[in-house]
Amino acid sequence: MKIATYNINGVNGHLPILLKWLKESQPDIVCLQELKAPQEKFPIKEITEAGYNAVWKGQKSWNGVAILSKGYDITEVQDSLPGDDEDVQSRYLEVIIEKIVICCLYIPNGNPYPGEKYEYKLSWLNRLKKRADELLDLDIPAILIGDFNIIPTPSDVYKPEKYKNDALFTEEVRKSFEGLVNSGWKDSLRSLNPDKEIYTFWDYMFKAYNRNAGMRIDHILLSPYLESRLENVGVDKEVRGWEKTSDHAPTWIKLED
């Protein structure tokens, strides 16, 4: 089973890119972030024609998350992160596919730091940790997957000194990620590539992709129940080099059936 995450940065604007990648890569399950489309504007017709069924939660102009599945039924659990009934931002979608709980995440960016957006990010991370602990307590196969907007370590970013005061790289934010890993969630990409340079995002500015001035902010964390099933991981970096593409690259894992 191949499971991928892809911040599409506008599902309609980058639909040709998404469909091309789906055809070439053939993932079984895909978690999308930053749809930038209201609920009724999600391109379900084209997604269905590509061989996928989907659940999604859109939001006008920004945010939005979706989960696509090829050949597997999707059971929706919840479309918002528990803990704040006043939070209306579309950043979380939790489903069950083949007895695996899959949590698609679009964690807030948090910039500018410091400020209200950063405090919202910390609050969101605290709520995520609570839900993640609940899933671990259930001792079930589960995945936290998506755009975390977190650079876990200095080795996960080009020139880390430039991000000292960036909300993606503050000590508090990195400790939140570390807390998930220390509690039992496996950082799948890093676990199979402990010393390899891995980036999943390259800014549009200053020819960042051409210079490989990237960062790793898209992550796939596995509950202990799934650790032994992890076969392979990867980043489809070449997709970032396609014309009129997202600033993220699809990131994926393969699990034994």
CSV table of C-alpha atoms in Angstrom, one decimal:
chain,number,residue,atom,x,y,z
A,1,MET,CA,0.0,0.0,0.0
A,2,LYS,CA,1.4,3.3,-1.1
A,3,ILE,CA,0.3,6.3,1.0
A,4,ALA,CA,1.3,9.9,0.0
A,5,THR,CA,0.9,13.4,1.2
A,6,TYR,CA,0.9,16.4,-1.1
A,7,ASN,CA,0.3,20.1,-0.4
A,8,ILE,CA,-1.2,20.9,-3.7
A,9,ASN,CA,-1.3,24.7,-3.1
A,10,GLY,CA,-4.6,25.2,-5.0
A,11,VAL,CA,-6.3,22.0,-6.1
A,12,ASN,CA,-8.0,23.6,-9.1
A,13,GLY,CA,-5.1,25.7,-10.2
A,14,HIS,CA,-2.8,22.8,-10.0
A,15,LEU,CA,-5.2,20.1,-11.0
A,16,PRO,CA,-3.3,19.1,-14.2
A,17,ILE,CA,-0.2,18.6,-12.1
A,18,LEU,CA,-2.2,16.5,-9.6
A,19,LEU,CA,-3.7,14.3,-12.2
A,20,LYS,CA,-0.4,13.8,-14.0
A,21,TRP,CA,1.3,12.7,-10.8
A,22,LEU,CA,-1.6,10.4,-9.8
A,23,LYS,CA,-1.3,8.7,-13.2
A,24,GLU,CA,2.5,8.3,-13.0
A,25,SER,CA,2.9,7.5,-9.3
A,26,GLN,CA,-0.2,5.4,-8.7
A,27,PRO,CA,-0.5,5.9,-5.0
A,28,ASP,CA,-3.3,4.0,-3.2
A,29,ILE,CA,-4.1,6.8,-0.7
A,30,VAL,CA,-3.3,10.5,-1.0
A,31,CYS,CA,-3.7,13.2,1.6
A,32,LEU,CA,-4.0,16.7,0.1
A,33,GLN,CA,-3.6,20.1,1.9
A,34,GLU,CA,-4.1,23.7,1.0
A,35,LEU,CA,-7.0,23.1,-1.4
A,36,LYS,CA,-7.8,26.8,-1.6
A,37,ALA,CA,-11.3,25.9,-2.7
A,38,PRO,CA,-14.8,25.9,-1.1
A,39,GLN,CA,-16.5,22.6,-0.6
A,40,GLU,CA,-18.6,22.8,-3.8
A,41,LYS,CA,-15.6,23.6,-6.0
A,42,PHE,CA,-13.6,20.5,-5.2
A,43,PRO,CA,-12.9,18.8,-8.6
A,44,ILE,CA,-14.5,15.5,-7.6
A,45,LYS,CA,-15.5,14.6,-11.2
A,46,GLU,CA,-11.9,14.7,-12.4
A,47,ILE,CA,-10.7,12.9,-9.3
A,48,THR,CA,-13.3,10.1,-9.8
A,49,GLU,CA,-12.3,9.8,-13.5
A,50,ALA,CA,-8.7,9.3,-12.4
A,51,GLY,CA,-9.9,6.3,-10.4
A,52,TYR,CA,-10.2,7.7,-6.9
A,53,ASN,CA,-13.0,8.3,-4.5
A,54,ALA,CA,-12.5,11.1,-2.0
A,55,VAL,CA,-13.7,12.9,1.1
A,56,TRP,CA,-12.7,16.6,1.6
A,57,LYS,CA,-13.3,19.7,3.6
A,58,GLY,CA,-12.9,22.8,1.6
A,59,GLN,CA,-12.5,26.4,2.6
A,60,LYS,CA,-12.8,29.5,0.4
A,61,SER,CA,-9.5,31.1,-0.7
A,62,TRP,CA,-7.2,29.1,1.7
A,63,ASN,CA,-6.7,26.0,3.7
A,64,GLY,CA,-8.7,22.8,2.9
A,65,VAL,CA,-7.8,19.2,3.2
A,66,ALA,CA,-8.8,16.0,1.3
A,67,ILE,CA,-8.1,12.3,1.3
A,68,LEU,CA,-8.2,10.2,-1.9
A,69,SER,CA,-8.4,6.5,-2.1
A,70,LYS,CA,-8.0,4.1,-5.0
A,71,GLY,CA,-9.9,0.9,-4.5
A,72,TYR,CA,-10.5,1.2,-0.8
A,73,ASP,CA,-13.6,2.5,1.0
A,74,ILE,CA,-13.3,5.6,3.2
A,75,THR,CA,-15.1,6.0,6.5
A,76,GLU,CA,-15.0,9.6,7.8
A,77,VAL,CA,-14.4,10.0,11.5
A,78,GLN,CA,-14.2,13.7,12.0
A,79,ASP,CA,-13.4,16.8,9.9
A,80,SER,CA,-12.0,19.1,12.6
A,81,LEU,CA,-9.3,18.7,15.3
A,82,PRO,CA,-11.0,18.3,18.7
A,83,GLY,CA,-10.5,20.8,21.5
A,84,ASP,CA,-11.7,24.1,20.1
A,85,ASP,CA,-15.3,24.4,18.8
A,86,GLU,CA,-14.6,28.0,17.7
A,87,ASP,CA,-11.8,26.9,15.3
A,88,VAL,CA,-13.4,27.1,11.8
A,89,GLN,CA,-10.2,26.7,9.8
A,90,SER,CA,-10.1,23.6,7.6
A,91,ARG,CA,-6.9,21.9,8.6
A,92,TYR,CA,-7.8,18.4,9.8
A,93,LEU,CA,-9.5,15.3,8.4
A,94,GLU,CA,-9.6,11.9,10.1
A,95,VAL,CA,-10.8,8.8,8.3
A,96,ILE,CA,-10.5,5.0,8.5
A,97,ILE,CA,-9.2,3.1,5.4
A,98,GLU,CA,-8.5,-0.6,5.6
A,99,LYS,CA,-8.6,-0.5,9.4
A,100,ILE,CA,-6.0,2.3,9.5
A,101,VAL,CA,-6.8,5.6,11.1
A,102,ILE,CA,-5.4,8.3,8.8
A,103,CYS,CA,-5.2,11.9,10.1
A,104,CYS,CA,-4.6,14.4,7.3
A,105,LEU,CA,-3.0,17.5,8.8
A,106,TYR,CA,-2.4,21.1,7.6
A,107,ILE,CA,-0.7,22.6,10.6
A,108,PRO,CA,-0.8,26.4,10.8
A,109,ASN,CA,2.3,28.2,9.5
A,110,GLY,CA,2.5,30.5,12.5
A,111,ASN,CA,4.3,33.4,10.9
A,112,PRO,CA,4.8,36.2,11.7
A,113,TYR,CA,6.6,35.2,14.9
A,114,PRO,CA,5.8,36.2,17.6
A,115,GLY,CA,2.1,37.0,17.2
A,116,GLU,CA,-1.5,35.8,17.2
A,117,LYS,CA,-0.9,33.4,14.4
A,118,TYR,CA,2.1,31.8,16.2
A,119,GLU,CA,0.0,31.4,19.4
A,120,TYR,CA,-2.7,29.7,17.3
A,121,LYS,CA,-0.1,27.3,15.9
A,122,LEU,CA,1.0,26.4,19.4
A,123,SER,CA,-2.6,25.9,20.6
A,124,TRP,CA,-3.2,23.7,17.5
A,125,LEU,CA,-0.1,21.6,18.2
A,126,ASN,CA,-1.3,21.1,21.8
A,127,ARG,CA,-4.6,19.8,20.6
A,128,LEU,CA,-2.9,17.5,18.1
A,129,LYS,CA,-0.7,16.0,20.8
A,130,LYS,CA,-3.8,15.2,22.8
A,131,ARG,CA,-5.5,13.4,19.9
A,132,ALA,CA,-2.2,11.7,19.0
A,133,ASP,CA,-1.9,10.4,22.6
A,134,GLU,CA,-5.5,9.1,22.4
A,135,LEU,CA,-4.7,7.1,19.3
A,136,LEU,CA,-1.6,5.6,20.8
A,137,ASP,CA,-3.6,4.6,23.9
A,138,LEU,CA,-6.0,2.7,21.6
A,139,ASP,CA,-3.0,0.7,20.3
A,140,ILE,CA,-4.3,0.7,16.7
A,141,PRO,CA,-2.7,1.3,13.3
A,142,ALA,CA,-2.7,5.0,12.8
A,143,ILE,CA,-0.9,7.7,10.7
A,144,LEU,CA,-0.4,11.4,11.2
A,145,ILE,CA,0.3,12.7,7.7
A,146,GLY,CA,0.5,16.1,5.9
A,147,ASP,CA,2.1,19.5,5.9
A,148,PHE,CA,3.3,20.0,9.5
A,149,ASN,CA,4.9,23.4,8.8
A,150,ILE,CA,7.7,22.2,11.1
A,151,ILE,CA,11.4,21.8,10.3
A,152,PRO,CA,12.3,19.2,12.9
A,153,THR,CA,16.1,19.6,13.0
A,154,PRO,CA,18.8,21.8,11.5
A,155,SER,CA,19.6,19.0,9.0
A,156,ASP,CA,16.1,19.4,7.6
A,157,VAL,CA,16.7,22.8,6.1
A,158,TYR,CA,19.1,24.6,3.8
A,159,LYS,CA,21.0,27.2,5.9
A,160,PRO,CA,19.2,26.7,9.2
A,161,GLU,CA,20.6,29.9,10.6
A,162,LYS,CA,18.3,31.9,8.3
A,163,TYR,CA,15.2,30.4,10.2
A,164,LYS,CA,16.2,31.2,13.7
A,165,ASN,CA,13.1,33.4,14.2
A,166,ASP,CA,10.8,31.6,11.9
A,167,ALA,CA,7.6,30.0,13.2
A,168,LEU,CA,8.6,26.8,11.4
A,169,PHE,CA,11.8,26.4,13.3
A,170,THR,CA,11.3,27.9,16.8
A,171,GLU,CA,12.4,25.7,19.8
A,172,GLU,CA,8.8,25.4,20.9
A,173,VAL,CA,7.6,24.1,17.6
A,174,ARG,CA,10.5,21.7,17.2
A,175,LYS,CA,9.9,20.4,20.7
A,176,SER,CA,6.3,19.7,19.7
A,177,PHE,CA,7.4,17.5,16.9
A,178,GLU,CA,10.0,15.8,19.1
A,179,GLY,CA,7.3,15.2,21.7
A,180,LEU,CA,5.3,13.2,19.1
A,181,VAL,CA,8.3,11.1,18.2
A,182,ASN,CA,9.3,10.5,21.8
A,183,SER,CA,5.8,9.4,22.7
A,184,GLY,CA,6.0,6.6,20.1
A,185,TRP,CA,5.2,8.0,16.7
A,186,LYS,CA,7.8,7.0,14.1
A,187,ASP,CA,9.2,9.7,11.7
A,188,SER,CA,9.0,7.3,8.7
A,189,LEU,CA,11.2,9.3,6.2
A,190,ARG,CA,14.0,9.9,8.7
A,191,SER,CA,13.9,6.4,10.2
A,192,LEU,CA,14.9,4.9,6.8
A,193,ASN,CA,17.2,7.8,5.9
A,194,PRO,CA,18.9,8.9,9.2
A,195,ASP,CA,21.7,10.8,7.5
A,196,LYS,CA,20.3,11.7,4.0
A,197,GLU,CA,19.4,15.2,2.9
A,198,ILE,CA,15.6,15.2,2.5
A,199,TYR,CA,13.6,18.2,1.4
A,200,THR,CA,9.9,18.4,0.6
A,201,PHE,CA,9.4,22.1,0.0
A,202,TRP,CA,11.2,24.7,-2.1
A,203,ASP,CA,10.1,28.4,-2.2
A,204,TYR,CA,9.1,30.0,-5.5
A,205,MET,CA,11.5,32.8,-4.8
A,206,PHE,CA,15.2,33.2,-5.6
A,207,LYS,CA,15.3,30.0,-7.7
A,208,ALA,CA,15.2,27.9,-4.5
A,209,TYR,CA,14.4,24.7,-6.3
A,210,ASN,CA,17.2,25.1,-8.8
A,211,ARG,CA,19.6,25.7,-5.9
A,212,ASN,CA,18.1,22.9,-3.8
A,213,ALA,CA,17.5,25.5,-1.1
A,214,GLY,CA,14.7,23.5,0.5
A,215,MET,CA,13.3,22.2,3.8
A,216,ARG,CA,11.5,19.1,5.1
A,217,ILE,CA,8.1,20.1,6.4
A,218,ASP,CA,5.9,17.4,5.0
A,219,HIS,CA,5.9,14.4,7.3
A,220,ILE,CA,4.4,10.9,7.8
A,221,LEU,CA,4.3,9.6,11.3
A,222,LEU,CA,3.4,6.0,12.1
A,223,SER,CA,2.0,4.5,15.3
A,224,PRO,CA,4.0,1.6,16.7
A,225,TYR,CA,1.4,-0.8,15.4
A,226,LEU,CA,2.6,0.0,11.8
A,227,GLU,CA,6.4,0.2,12.3
A,228,SER,CA,7.1,-3.3,11.2
A,229,ARG,CA,5.1,-2.8,8.0
A,230,LEU,CA,7.2,0.1,6.7
A,231,GLU,CA,8.9,-1.0,3.5
A,232,ASN,CA,10.0,2.2,1.7
A,233,VAL,CA,9.8,6.0,1.7
A,234,GLY,CA,10.4,8.7,-0.8
A,235,VAL,CA,9.9,12.2,-2.1
A,236,ASP,CA,8.9,12.8,-5.8
A,237,LYS,CA,11.2,15.7,-6.0
A,238,GLU,CA,11.0,15.9,-9.8
A,239,VAL,CA,7.3,17.0,-9.5
A,240,ARG,CA,8.5,20.2,-7.9
A,241,GLY,CA,10.4,20.9,-11.1
A,242,TRP,CA,7.3,20.6,-13.4
A,243,GLU,CA,6.0,23.8,-15.0
A,244,LYS,CA,3.3,25.6,-13.0
A,245,THR,CA,3.6,23.2,-10.1
A,246,SER,CA,3.1,23.4,-6.3
A,247,ASP,CA,6.0,24.6,-4.1
A,248,HIS,CA,5.8,21.2,-2.3
A,249,ALA,CA,6.7,17.8,-3.6
A,250,PRO,CA,4.6,14.6,-3.0
A,251,THR,CA,6.0,12.6,-0.1
A,252,TRP,CA,5.1,8.9,0.3
A,253,ILE,CA,5.6,5.6,2.1
A,254,LYS,CA,5.0,2.0,1.2
A,255,LEU,CA,3.5,-0.4,3.8
A,256,GLU,CA,3.4,-4.2,3.5
A,257,ASP,CA,-0.1,-5.3,2.8
